Amino acid sequence: MIGIVGYGSYLPCYRIKVEDIARQWGRDPEIVKKGLLVYEKTVPGMDEDTITISVEAARYAVQRARIDPVKIGAVYIGSESHPYAVKPSGTVLIDALGIGPEVHVADFEFACKAGTEAMFVAYSHVAAGHMDYAMGIGADTSQGAPGDALEFTASAGGSAFIMGREKVVAEILHTYSYTSDTGDFWRREGRMYPKHGGRFTGEPAYFRHILSAGRGIMERSGLKASDFAYAVFHMPNGKFPQKAGKTLGFTKEQLEPGWLVPWMGNTYSGSSPTGLSATLDVAKSGDRILLVSFGSGAGSDAFIFGITDEIEKVRDLAPAVRSMLDGYKRYLNYGEYAKHYGKIHLND
Amino acid sequence: MIVPRYTREIPQRFRLEAAECTGCGKIVFPPRRICPKCRGKTFSPRNLSREGKILSYTVIHVAAEPFELQIPFAVGIIETPEGARLTAQIVDCDFSELAIGTRVRLVMRKIQQEGHAGILLYGYKAVLER
Amino acid sequence: MKEVAIVGVGLTRFGELWEQSLRDMFTEAALAAIADSGLDRIDSMYIGSMSPGLFVHQEHIAPLLADNLGLAGIPAAHVESACASGGLAVRQAFLEIVSGASEIVLAGGVEKMNDGSDVTFALSTAADQEYEAFHGVTFPGLYAMIARAHMHQYGTTREQLAQVAVKNHAHGINNPYAQFRIPMTIDTVLRSSMVAEPLGLMDCSPVSDGAAAVVLTTAERAKKLGKPYAVIRTSVNVTDQIALHDRDNVASLPAVGKAAQQAYKQAGLTPEQLDVIEVHDCFTIAELVVMEELGLVERGKSGPAVMAGMTTLGGKIPVNTSGGLKSKGHPVGATGVAQIIEIAEQLRGTAGERQVKNARIGMAQNMGGSGGSCVIHILEGRS
């Protein structure tokens, strides 16, 4: 049996309300909130970035995995906000956790599905018998251009998953990936903010890939929506995952534990992975969980997990996602938010 | 660029690697060759717990250039359960919550960055135990 | 052991001396000291300066300043112990005469802080770079933590801290070389902008340019000059771990306590026998803690003592009649020398309106960083 042996998430304590961003740009706050089904989002501290978020999430994953981190043979962090353009985020993490030096490290990038890519490759190493443990992480401090629609939802956070074959908590039953060159959202080298194709990001991008991956994995596995306890989809806003779920035959209740976006925002590479983490926080032995991510560019990774008895033993070894979402919070105004996100142009 | 100086301290900044004097038991952080208490020369490795309590603190309003954008920020002297002492920023809290004796956790954060193009320096900071 | 005397003193004004460079200030002070001494020869010199390298990108200042004094060729050395550099320079000069290696030695201190460098950064180099300054704590921040701990342990108040500044300003008004010759009120101190809580701007000594110098020689030679002089009864240097977090009790300055005990023992004196003291009030809290470390009051009782006027001119034991670092100014390397000059003037009877009546024995306490080093001199007046 191969699958997740430890998982962990981290969300910063800072928040900004969507209505404050809306007012900043002269938009109607109620219309924006209703349209997106997002009310507030996480903001990184000025001293936080994809690396520090990944380290905290990974620490919790190691706590739950109950292993000596030096046994981890590969570490992959997927993000679209790696702090360096050249110099891996993963090397800081391994030195922070005491992993390695005998370890494979690489940073991944594929818009919002870089995290699930990292999870897939980590899983594949273990499945192929290369190593006993491998870790895949999705974390971001995503940027939305000021005044752009994405600014309402782009947020910060991440989750880490250690794959192994002993004391597996969530067995990986099936994987599937659906990819095409669909340029719905991108950022050129050296530019600060991404650009996107407006409504093109919907049907031709998000829905085409997520639904194809969802259908593809369900066909391959022979499972239908009612066979699952829960489903987690990439959450660019509150509505898209609900629509995707409904189209594939899932109920709102099946999506509920992982549907964090109204209070978390879209943590990009951390989005569906953190939804998965929150779902693992409540899942029971025997449950099946479907995870379908989406990354612009574009592609979707799908996983089917089977929860084991081990979940009860590890769940409480680290904080639950809900406790971070609902726990201690500090709300920022737009000016503080802009300072935190480095949106203010500083002198040299 | 202070890359070598920064890289050399990574075991301490990232993993809180300290040393325990085999003679008198004093924990030295960072490790050194001679025990400041008993002048012993042999040590065994010991990682500090990622927690402690505040012995004193202040809120800085006038900072050196690398920290100017962060003002005001809190720093404190933290004592870990094994008796080691360190100085660190205390973040993610209201300043009114700071008090001598408050319990903290030590987390990894970005401590400094060298302008727009230099390196990022990571290390430990304290957050309140909630 | 040979007795060493101070026979000449000289200093510049302390303040923002835009027109004067480091070398110019030092030369002015040194020439004044040499003139004051009446001697026509200098065998060797020591200069205390915390960081000419960081402040004005100049190292190798010993030969530079010897040359500027027209003394190129004599042995000269730059000594450094952060803010105790000046006191250390005097101590080294003292030791050189005691050893017999030289007869007449110039000891000076100088700092040029206003030439555009990052002062907060430069001062933070007195702290542990990797484990204190790296994290953003500043020099005022360290003393602020000492203050916070002192307030927590002993109930010291911000008003008591402020009173130190008020007293020192009242003294400094009578010091023609002082940077600030204005009165201060507790209210002004409490309302000054925050630097590192609980210390506001008026709790902190200023950033200053300035230089100070003394000429030392044997007591034998001093006697022959026929005017009042001061003899160095004892010179002590004590070091401690420089990181504040390594001290057992954060609300203390153990190096000062140790140095004071050594000084009293070597000189055969008790604190009660001191007539006048200059202490290192880089921050108001420093003066309070130093009072306790010098044994002037019981631990924790310095706040009430200052409020009661114990250390004011005319009180039981005047402290910082010069105005202290707070009102006189604190060109870091010059401070230790300037403190000794004030004590020498008191003992010679030339302190003008700052004069402590019948001052016979005085102490100068100079300190580096957050108490990582302490240099103490006890002087005695001779006529």
PDB file of N, CA and C in Angstrom, chain C residues 17-62:
ATOM      1  N   LEU C  17      29.352  68.694  14.430  1.00  0.00           N
ATOM      2  CA  LEU C  17      30.475  69.566  14.027  1.00  0.00           C
ATOM      3  C   LEU C  17      30.718  69.402  12.532  1.00  0.00           C
ATOM      4  N   TRP C  18      29.824  69.992  11.726  1.00  0.00           N
ATOM      5  CA  TRP C  18      29.873  69.800  10.287  1.00  0.00           C
ATOM      6  C   TRP C  18      31.182  70.258   9.677  1.00  0.00           C
ATOM      7  N   GLU C  19      31.792  71.297  10.277  1.00  0.00           N
ATOM      8  CA  GLU C  19      33.003  71.869   9.683  1.00  0.00           C
ATOM      9  C   GLU C  19      34.274  71.106  10.027  1.00  0.00           C
ATOM     10  N   GLN C  20      34.157  70.150  10.972  1.00  0.00           N
ATOM     11  CA  GLN C  20      35.379  69.483  11.415  1.00  0.00           C
ATOM     12  C   GLN C  20      35.387  68.008  11.066  1.00  0.00           C
ATOM     13  N   SER C  21      36.547  67.549  10.571  1.00  0.00           N
ATOM     14  CA  SER C  21      36.713  66.134  10.253  1.00  0.00           C
ATOM     15  C   SER C  21      37.224  65.412  11.501  1.00  0.00           C
ATOM     16  N   LEU C  22      37.314  64.102  11.404  1.00  0.00           N
ATOM     17  CA  LEU C  22      37.818  63.312  12.513  1.00  0.00           C
ATOM     18  C   LEU C  22      39.225  63.761  12.886  1.00  0.00           C
ATOM     19  N   ARG C  23      40.094  63.899  11.905  1.00  0.00           N
ATOM     20  CA  ARG C  23      41.482  64.239  12.212  1.00  0.00           C
ATOM     21  C   ARG C  23      41.590  65.652  12.781  1.00  0.00           C
ATOM     22  N   ASP C  24      40.709  66.532  12.303  1.00  0.00           N
ATOM     23  CA  ASP C  24      40.776  67.910  12.784  1.00  0.00           C
ATOM     24  C   ASP C  24      40.322  68.007  14.241  1.00  0.00           C
ATOM     25  N   MET C  25      39.257  67.294  14.578  1.00  0.00           N
ATOM     26  CA  MET C  25      38.755  67.328  15.948  1.00  0.00           C
ATOM     27  C   MET C  25      39.796  66.780  16.906  1.00  0.00           C
ATOM     28  N   PHE C  26      40.382  65.637  16.537  1.00  0.00           N
ATOM     29  CA  PHE C  26      41.355  65.019  17.432  1.00  0.00           C
ATOM     30  C   PHE C  26      42.543  65.944  17.647  1.00  0.00           C
ATOM     31  N   THR C  27      42.998  66.537  16.568  1.00  0.00           N
ATOM     32  CA  THR C  27      44.159  67.425  16.674  1.00  0.00           C
ATOM     33  C   THR C  27      43.849  68.591  17.601  1.00  0.00           C
ATOM     34  N   GLU C  28      42.653  69.176  17.462  1.00  0.00           N
ATOM     35  CA  GLU C  28      42.271  70.304  18.316  1.00  0.00           C
ATOM     36  C   GLU C  28      42.309  69.903  19.790  1.00  0.00           C
ATOM     37  N   ALA C  29      41.703  68.762  20.110  1.00  0.00           N
ATOM     38  CA  ALA C  29      41.638  68.332  21.506  1.00  0.00           C
ATOM     39  C   ALA C  29      43.031  68.012  22.031  1.00  0.00           C
ATOM     40  N   ALA C  30      43.818  67.326  21.225  1.00  0.00           N
ATOM     41  CA  ALA C  30      45.155  66.916  21.669  1.00  0.00           C
ATOM     42  C   ALA C  30      46.054  68.124  21.900  1.00  0.00           C
ATOM     43  N   LEU C  31      45.987  69.069  21.000  1.00  0.00           N
ATOM     44  CA  LEU C  31      46.818  70.275  21.174  1.00  0.00           C
ATOM     45  C   LEU C  31      46.418  71.014  22.442  1.00  0.00           C
ATOM     46  N   ALA C  32      45.116  71.061  22.710  1.00  0.00           N
ATOM     47  CA  ALA C  32      44.653  71.743  23.920  1.00  0.00           C
ATOM     48  C   ALA C  32      45.183  71.029  25.154  1.00  0.00           C
ATOM     49  N   ALA C  33      45.179  69.686  25.126  1.00  0.00           N
ATOM     50  CA  ALA C  33      45.660  68.934  26.281  1.00  0.00           C
ATOM     51  C   ALA C  33      47.161  69.153  26.491  1.00  0.00           C
ATOM     52  N   ILE C  34      47.901  69.136  25.388  1.00  0.00           N
ATOM     53  CA  ILE C  34      49.351  69.313  25.480  1.00  0.00           C
ATOM     54  C   ILE C  34      49.673  70.715  26.006  1.00  0.00           C
ATOM     55  N   ALA C  35      48.930  71.691  25.498  1.00  0.00           N
ATOM     56  CA  ALA C  35      49.151  73.067  25.971  1.00  0.00           C
ATOM     57  C   ALA C  35      48.839  73.159  27.460  1.00  0.00           C
ATOM     58  N   ASP C  36      47.741  72.538  27.859  1.00  0.00           N
ATOM     59  CA  ASP C  36      47.324  72.568  29.257  1.00  0.00           C
ATOM     60  C   ASP C  36      48.375  71.931  30.168  1.00  0.00           C
ATOM     61  N   SER C  37      49.082  70.938  29.626  1.00  0.00           N
ATOM     62  CA  SER C  37      50.054  70.224  30.449  1.00  0.00           C
ATOM     63  C   SER C  37      51.327  71.055  30.678  1.00  0.00           C
ATOM     64  N   GLY C  38      51.622  71.927  29.728  1.00  0.00           N
ATOM     65  CA  GLY C  38      52.858  72.697  29.842  1.00  0.00           C
ATOM     66  C   GLY C  38      54.088  71.890  29.464  1.00  0.00           C
ATOM     67  N   LEU C  39      53.896  70.656  29.027  1.00  0.00           N
ATOM     68  CA  LEU C  39      55.037  69.812  28.650  1.00  0.00           C
ATOM     69  C   LEU C  39      55.340  70.010  27.176  1.00  0.00           C
ATOM     70  N   ASP C  40      56.606  69.722  26.805  1.00  0.00           N
ATOM     71  CA  ASP C  40      56.981  69.953  25.414  1.00  0.00           C
ATOM     72  C   ASP C  40      57.309  68.656  24.686  1.00  0.00           C
ATOM     73  N   ARG C  41      56.871  67.537  25.244  1.00  0.00           N
ATOM     74  CA  ARG C  41      57.269  66.263  24.650  1.00  0.00           C
ATOM     75  C   ARG C  41      56.152  65.246  24.835  1.00  0.00           C
ATOM     76  N   ILE C  42      55.929  64.418  23.815  1.00  0.00           N
ATOM     77  CA  ILE C  42      55.009  63.277  23.964  1.00  0.00           C
ATOM     78  C   ILE C  42      55.778  62.038  23.516  1.00  0.00           C
ATOM     79  N   ASP C  43      55.834  61.026  24.385  1.00  0.00           N
ATOM     80  CA  ASP C  43      56.596  59.824  24.049  1.00  0.00           C
ATOM     81  C   ASP C  43      55.782  58.836  23.217  1.00  0.00           C
ATOM     82  N   SER C  44      54.471  58.802  23.461  1.00  0.00           N
ATOM     83  CA  SER C  44      53.650  57.792  22.781  1.00  0.00           C
ATOM     84  C   SER C  44      52.198  58.198  22.927  1.00  0.00           C
ATOM     85  N   MET C  45      51.341  57.618  22.097  1.00  0.00           N
ATOM     86  CA  MET C  45      49.920  57.977  22.212  1.00  0.00           C
ATOM     87  C   MET C  45      48.986  56.802  21.961  1.00  0.00           C
ATOM     88  N   TYR C  46      47.828  56.873  22.620  1.00  0.00           N
ATOM     89  CA  TYR C  46      46.767  55.890  22.412  1.00  0.00           C
ATOM     90  C   TYR C  46      45.502  56.640  22.024  1.00  0.00           C
ATOM     91  N   ILE C  47      44.818  56.117  21.017  1.00  0.00           N
ATOM     92  CA  ILE C  47      43.565  56.760  20.603  1.00  0.00           C
ATOM     93  C   ILE C  47      42.434  55.749  20.721  1.00  0.00           C
ATOM     94  N   GLY C  48      41.384  56.164  21.411  1.00  0.00           N
ATOM     95  CA  GLY C  48      40.205  55.324  21.484  1.00  0.00           C
ATOM     96  C   GLY C  48      39.178  55.821  20.481  1.00  0.00           C
ATOM     97  N   SER C  49      38.652  54.918  19.648  1.00  0.00           N
ATOM     98  CA  SER C  49      37.611  55.288  18.701  1.00  0.00           C
ATOM     99  C   SER C  49      36.862  54.017  18.342  1.00  0.00           C
ATOM    100  N   MET C  50      35.538  54.031  18.417  1.00  0.00           N
ATOM    101  CA  MET C  50      34.792  52.781  18.228  1.00  0.00           C
ATOM    102  C   MET C  50      34.888  52.267  16.805  1.00  0.00           C
ATOM    103  N   SER C  51      34.631  53.128  15.844  1.00  0.00           N
ATOM    104  CA  SER C  51      34.693  52.611  14.483  1.00  0.00           C
ATOM    105  C   SER C  51      34.897  53.707  13.444  1.00  0.00           C
ATOM    106  N   PRO C  52      36.122  54.235  13.387  1.00  0.00           N
ATOM    107  CA  PRO C  52      36.394  55.175  12.287  1.00  0.00           C
ATOM    108  C   PRO C  52      36.187  54.497  10.928  1.00  0.00           C
ATOM    109  N   GLY C  53      36.362  53.193  10.892  1.00  0.00           N
ATOM    110  CA  GLY C  53      36.153  52.448   9.649  1.00  0.00           C
ATOM    111  C   GLY C  53      34.718  52.515   9.171  1.00  0.00           C
ATOM    112  N   LEU C  54      33.763  52.274  10.070  1.00  0.00           N
ATOM    113  CA  LEU C  54      32.357  52.311   9.662  1.00  0.00           C
ATOM    114  C   LEU C  54      31.854  53.736   9.503  1.00  0.00           C
ATOM    115  N   PHE C  55      32.307  54.648  10.374  1.00  0.00           N
ATOM    116  CA  PHE C  55      31.758  56.002  10.329  1.00  0.00           C
ATOM    117  C   PHE C  55      32.353  56.834   9.197  1.00  0.00           C
ATOM    118  N   VAL C  56      33.666  56.743   8.983  1.00  0.00           N
ATOM    119  CA  VAL C  56      34.277  57.557   7.924  1.00  0.00           C
ATOM    120  C   VAL C  56      35.221  56.756   7.035  1.00  0.00           C
ATOM    121  N   HIS C  57      35.073  55.423   7.068  1.00  0.00           N
ATOM    122  CA  HIS C  57      35.866  54.552   6.199  1.00  0.00           C
ATOM    123  C   HIS C  57      37.370  54.745   6.383  1.00  0.00           C
ATOM    124  N   GLN C  58      37.777  55.062   7.607  1.00  0.00           N
ATOM    125  CA  GLN C  58      39.206  55.279   7.874  1.00  0.00           C
ATOM    126  C   GLN C  58      39.696  54.334   8.954  1.00  0.00           C
ATOM    127  N   GLU C  59      40.604  53.428   8.590  1.00  0.00           N
ATOM    128  CA  GLU C  59      41.288  52.653   9.609  1.00  0.00           C
ATOM    129  C   GLU C  59      42.686  53.235   9.733  1.00  0.00           C
ATOM    130  N   HIS C  60      43.546  52.552  10.517  1.00  0.00           N
ATOM    131  CA  HIS C  60      44.950  52.989  10.616  1.00  0.00           C
ATOM    132  C   HIS C  60      45.054  54.425  11.129  1.00  0.00           C
ATOM    133  N   ILE C  61      44.183  54.761  12.102  1.00  0.00           N
ATOM    134  CA  ILE C  61      44.144  56.166  12.533  1.00  0.00           C
ATOM    135  C   ILE C  61      45.290  56.526  13.465  1.00  0.00           C
ATOM    136  N   ALA C  62      45.967  55.507  14.040  1.00  0.00           N
ATOM    137  CA  ALA C  62      47.062  55.836  14.968  1.00  0.00           C
ATOM    138  C   ALA C  62      48.159  56.647  14.268  1.00  0.00           C
TER     139      ALA C  62
END
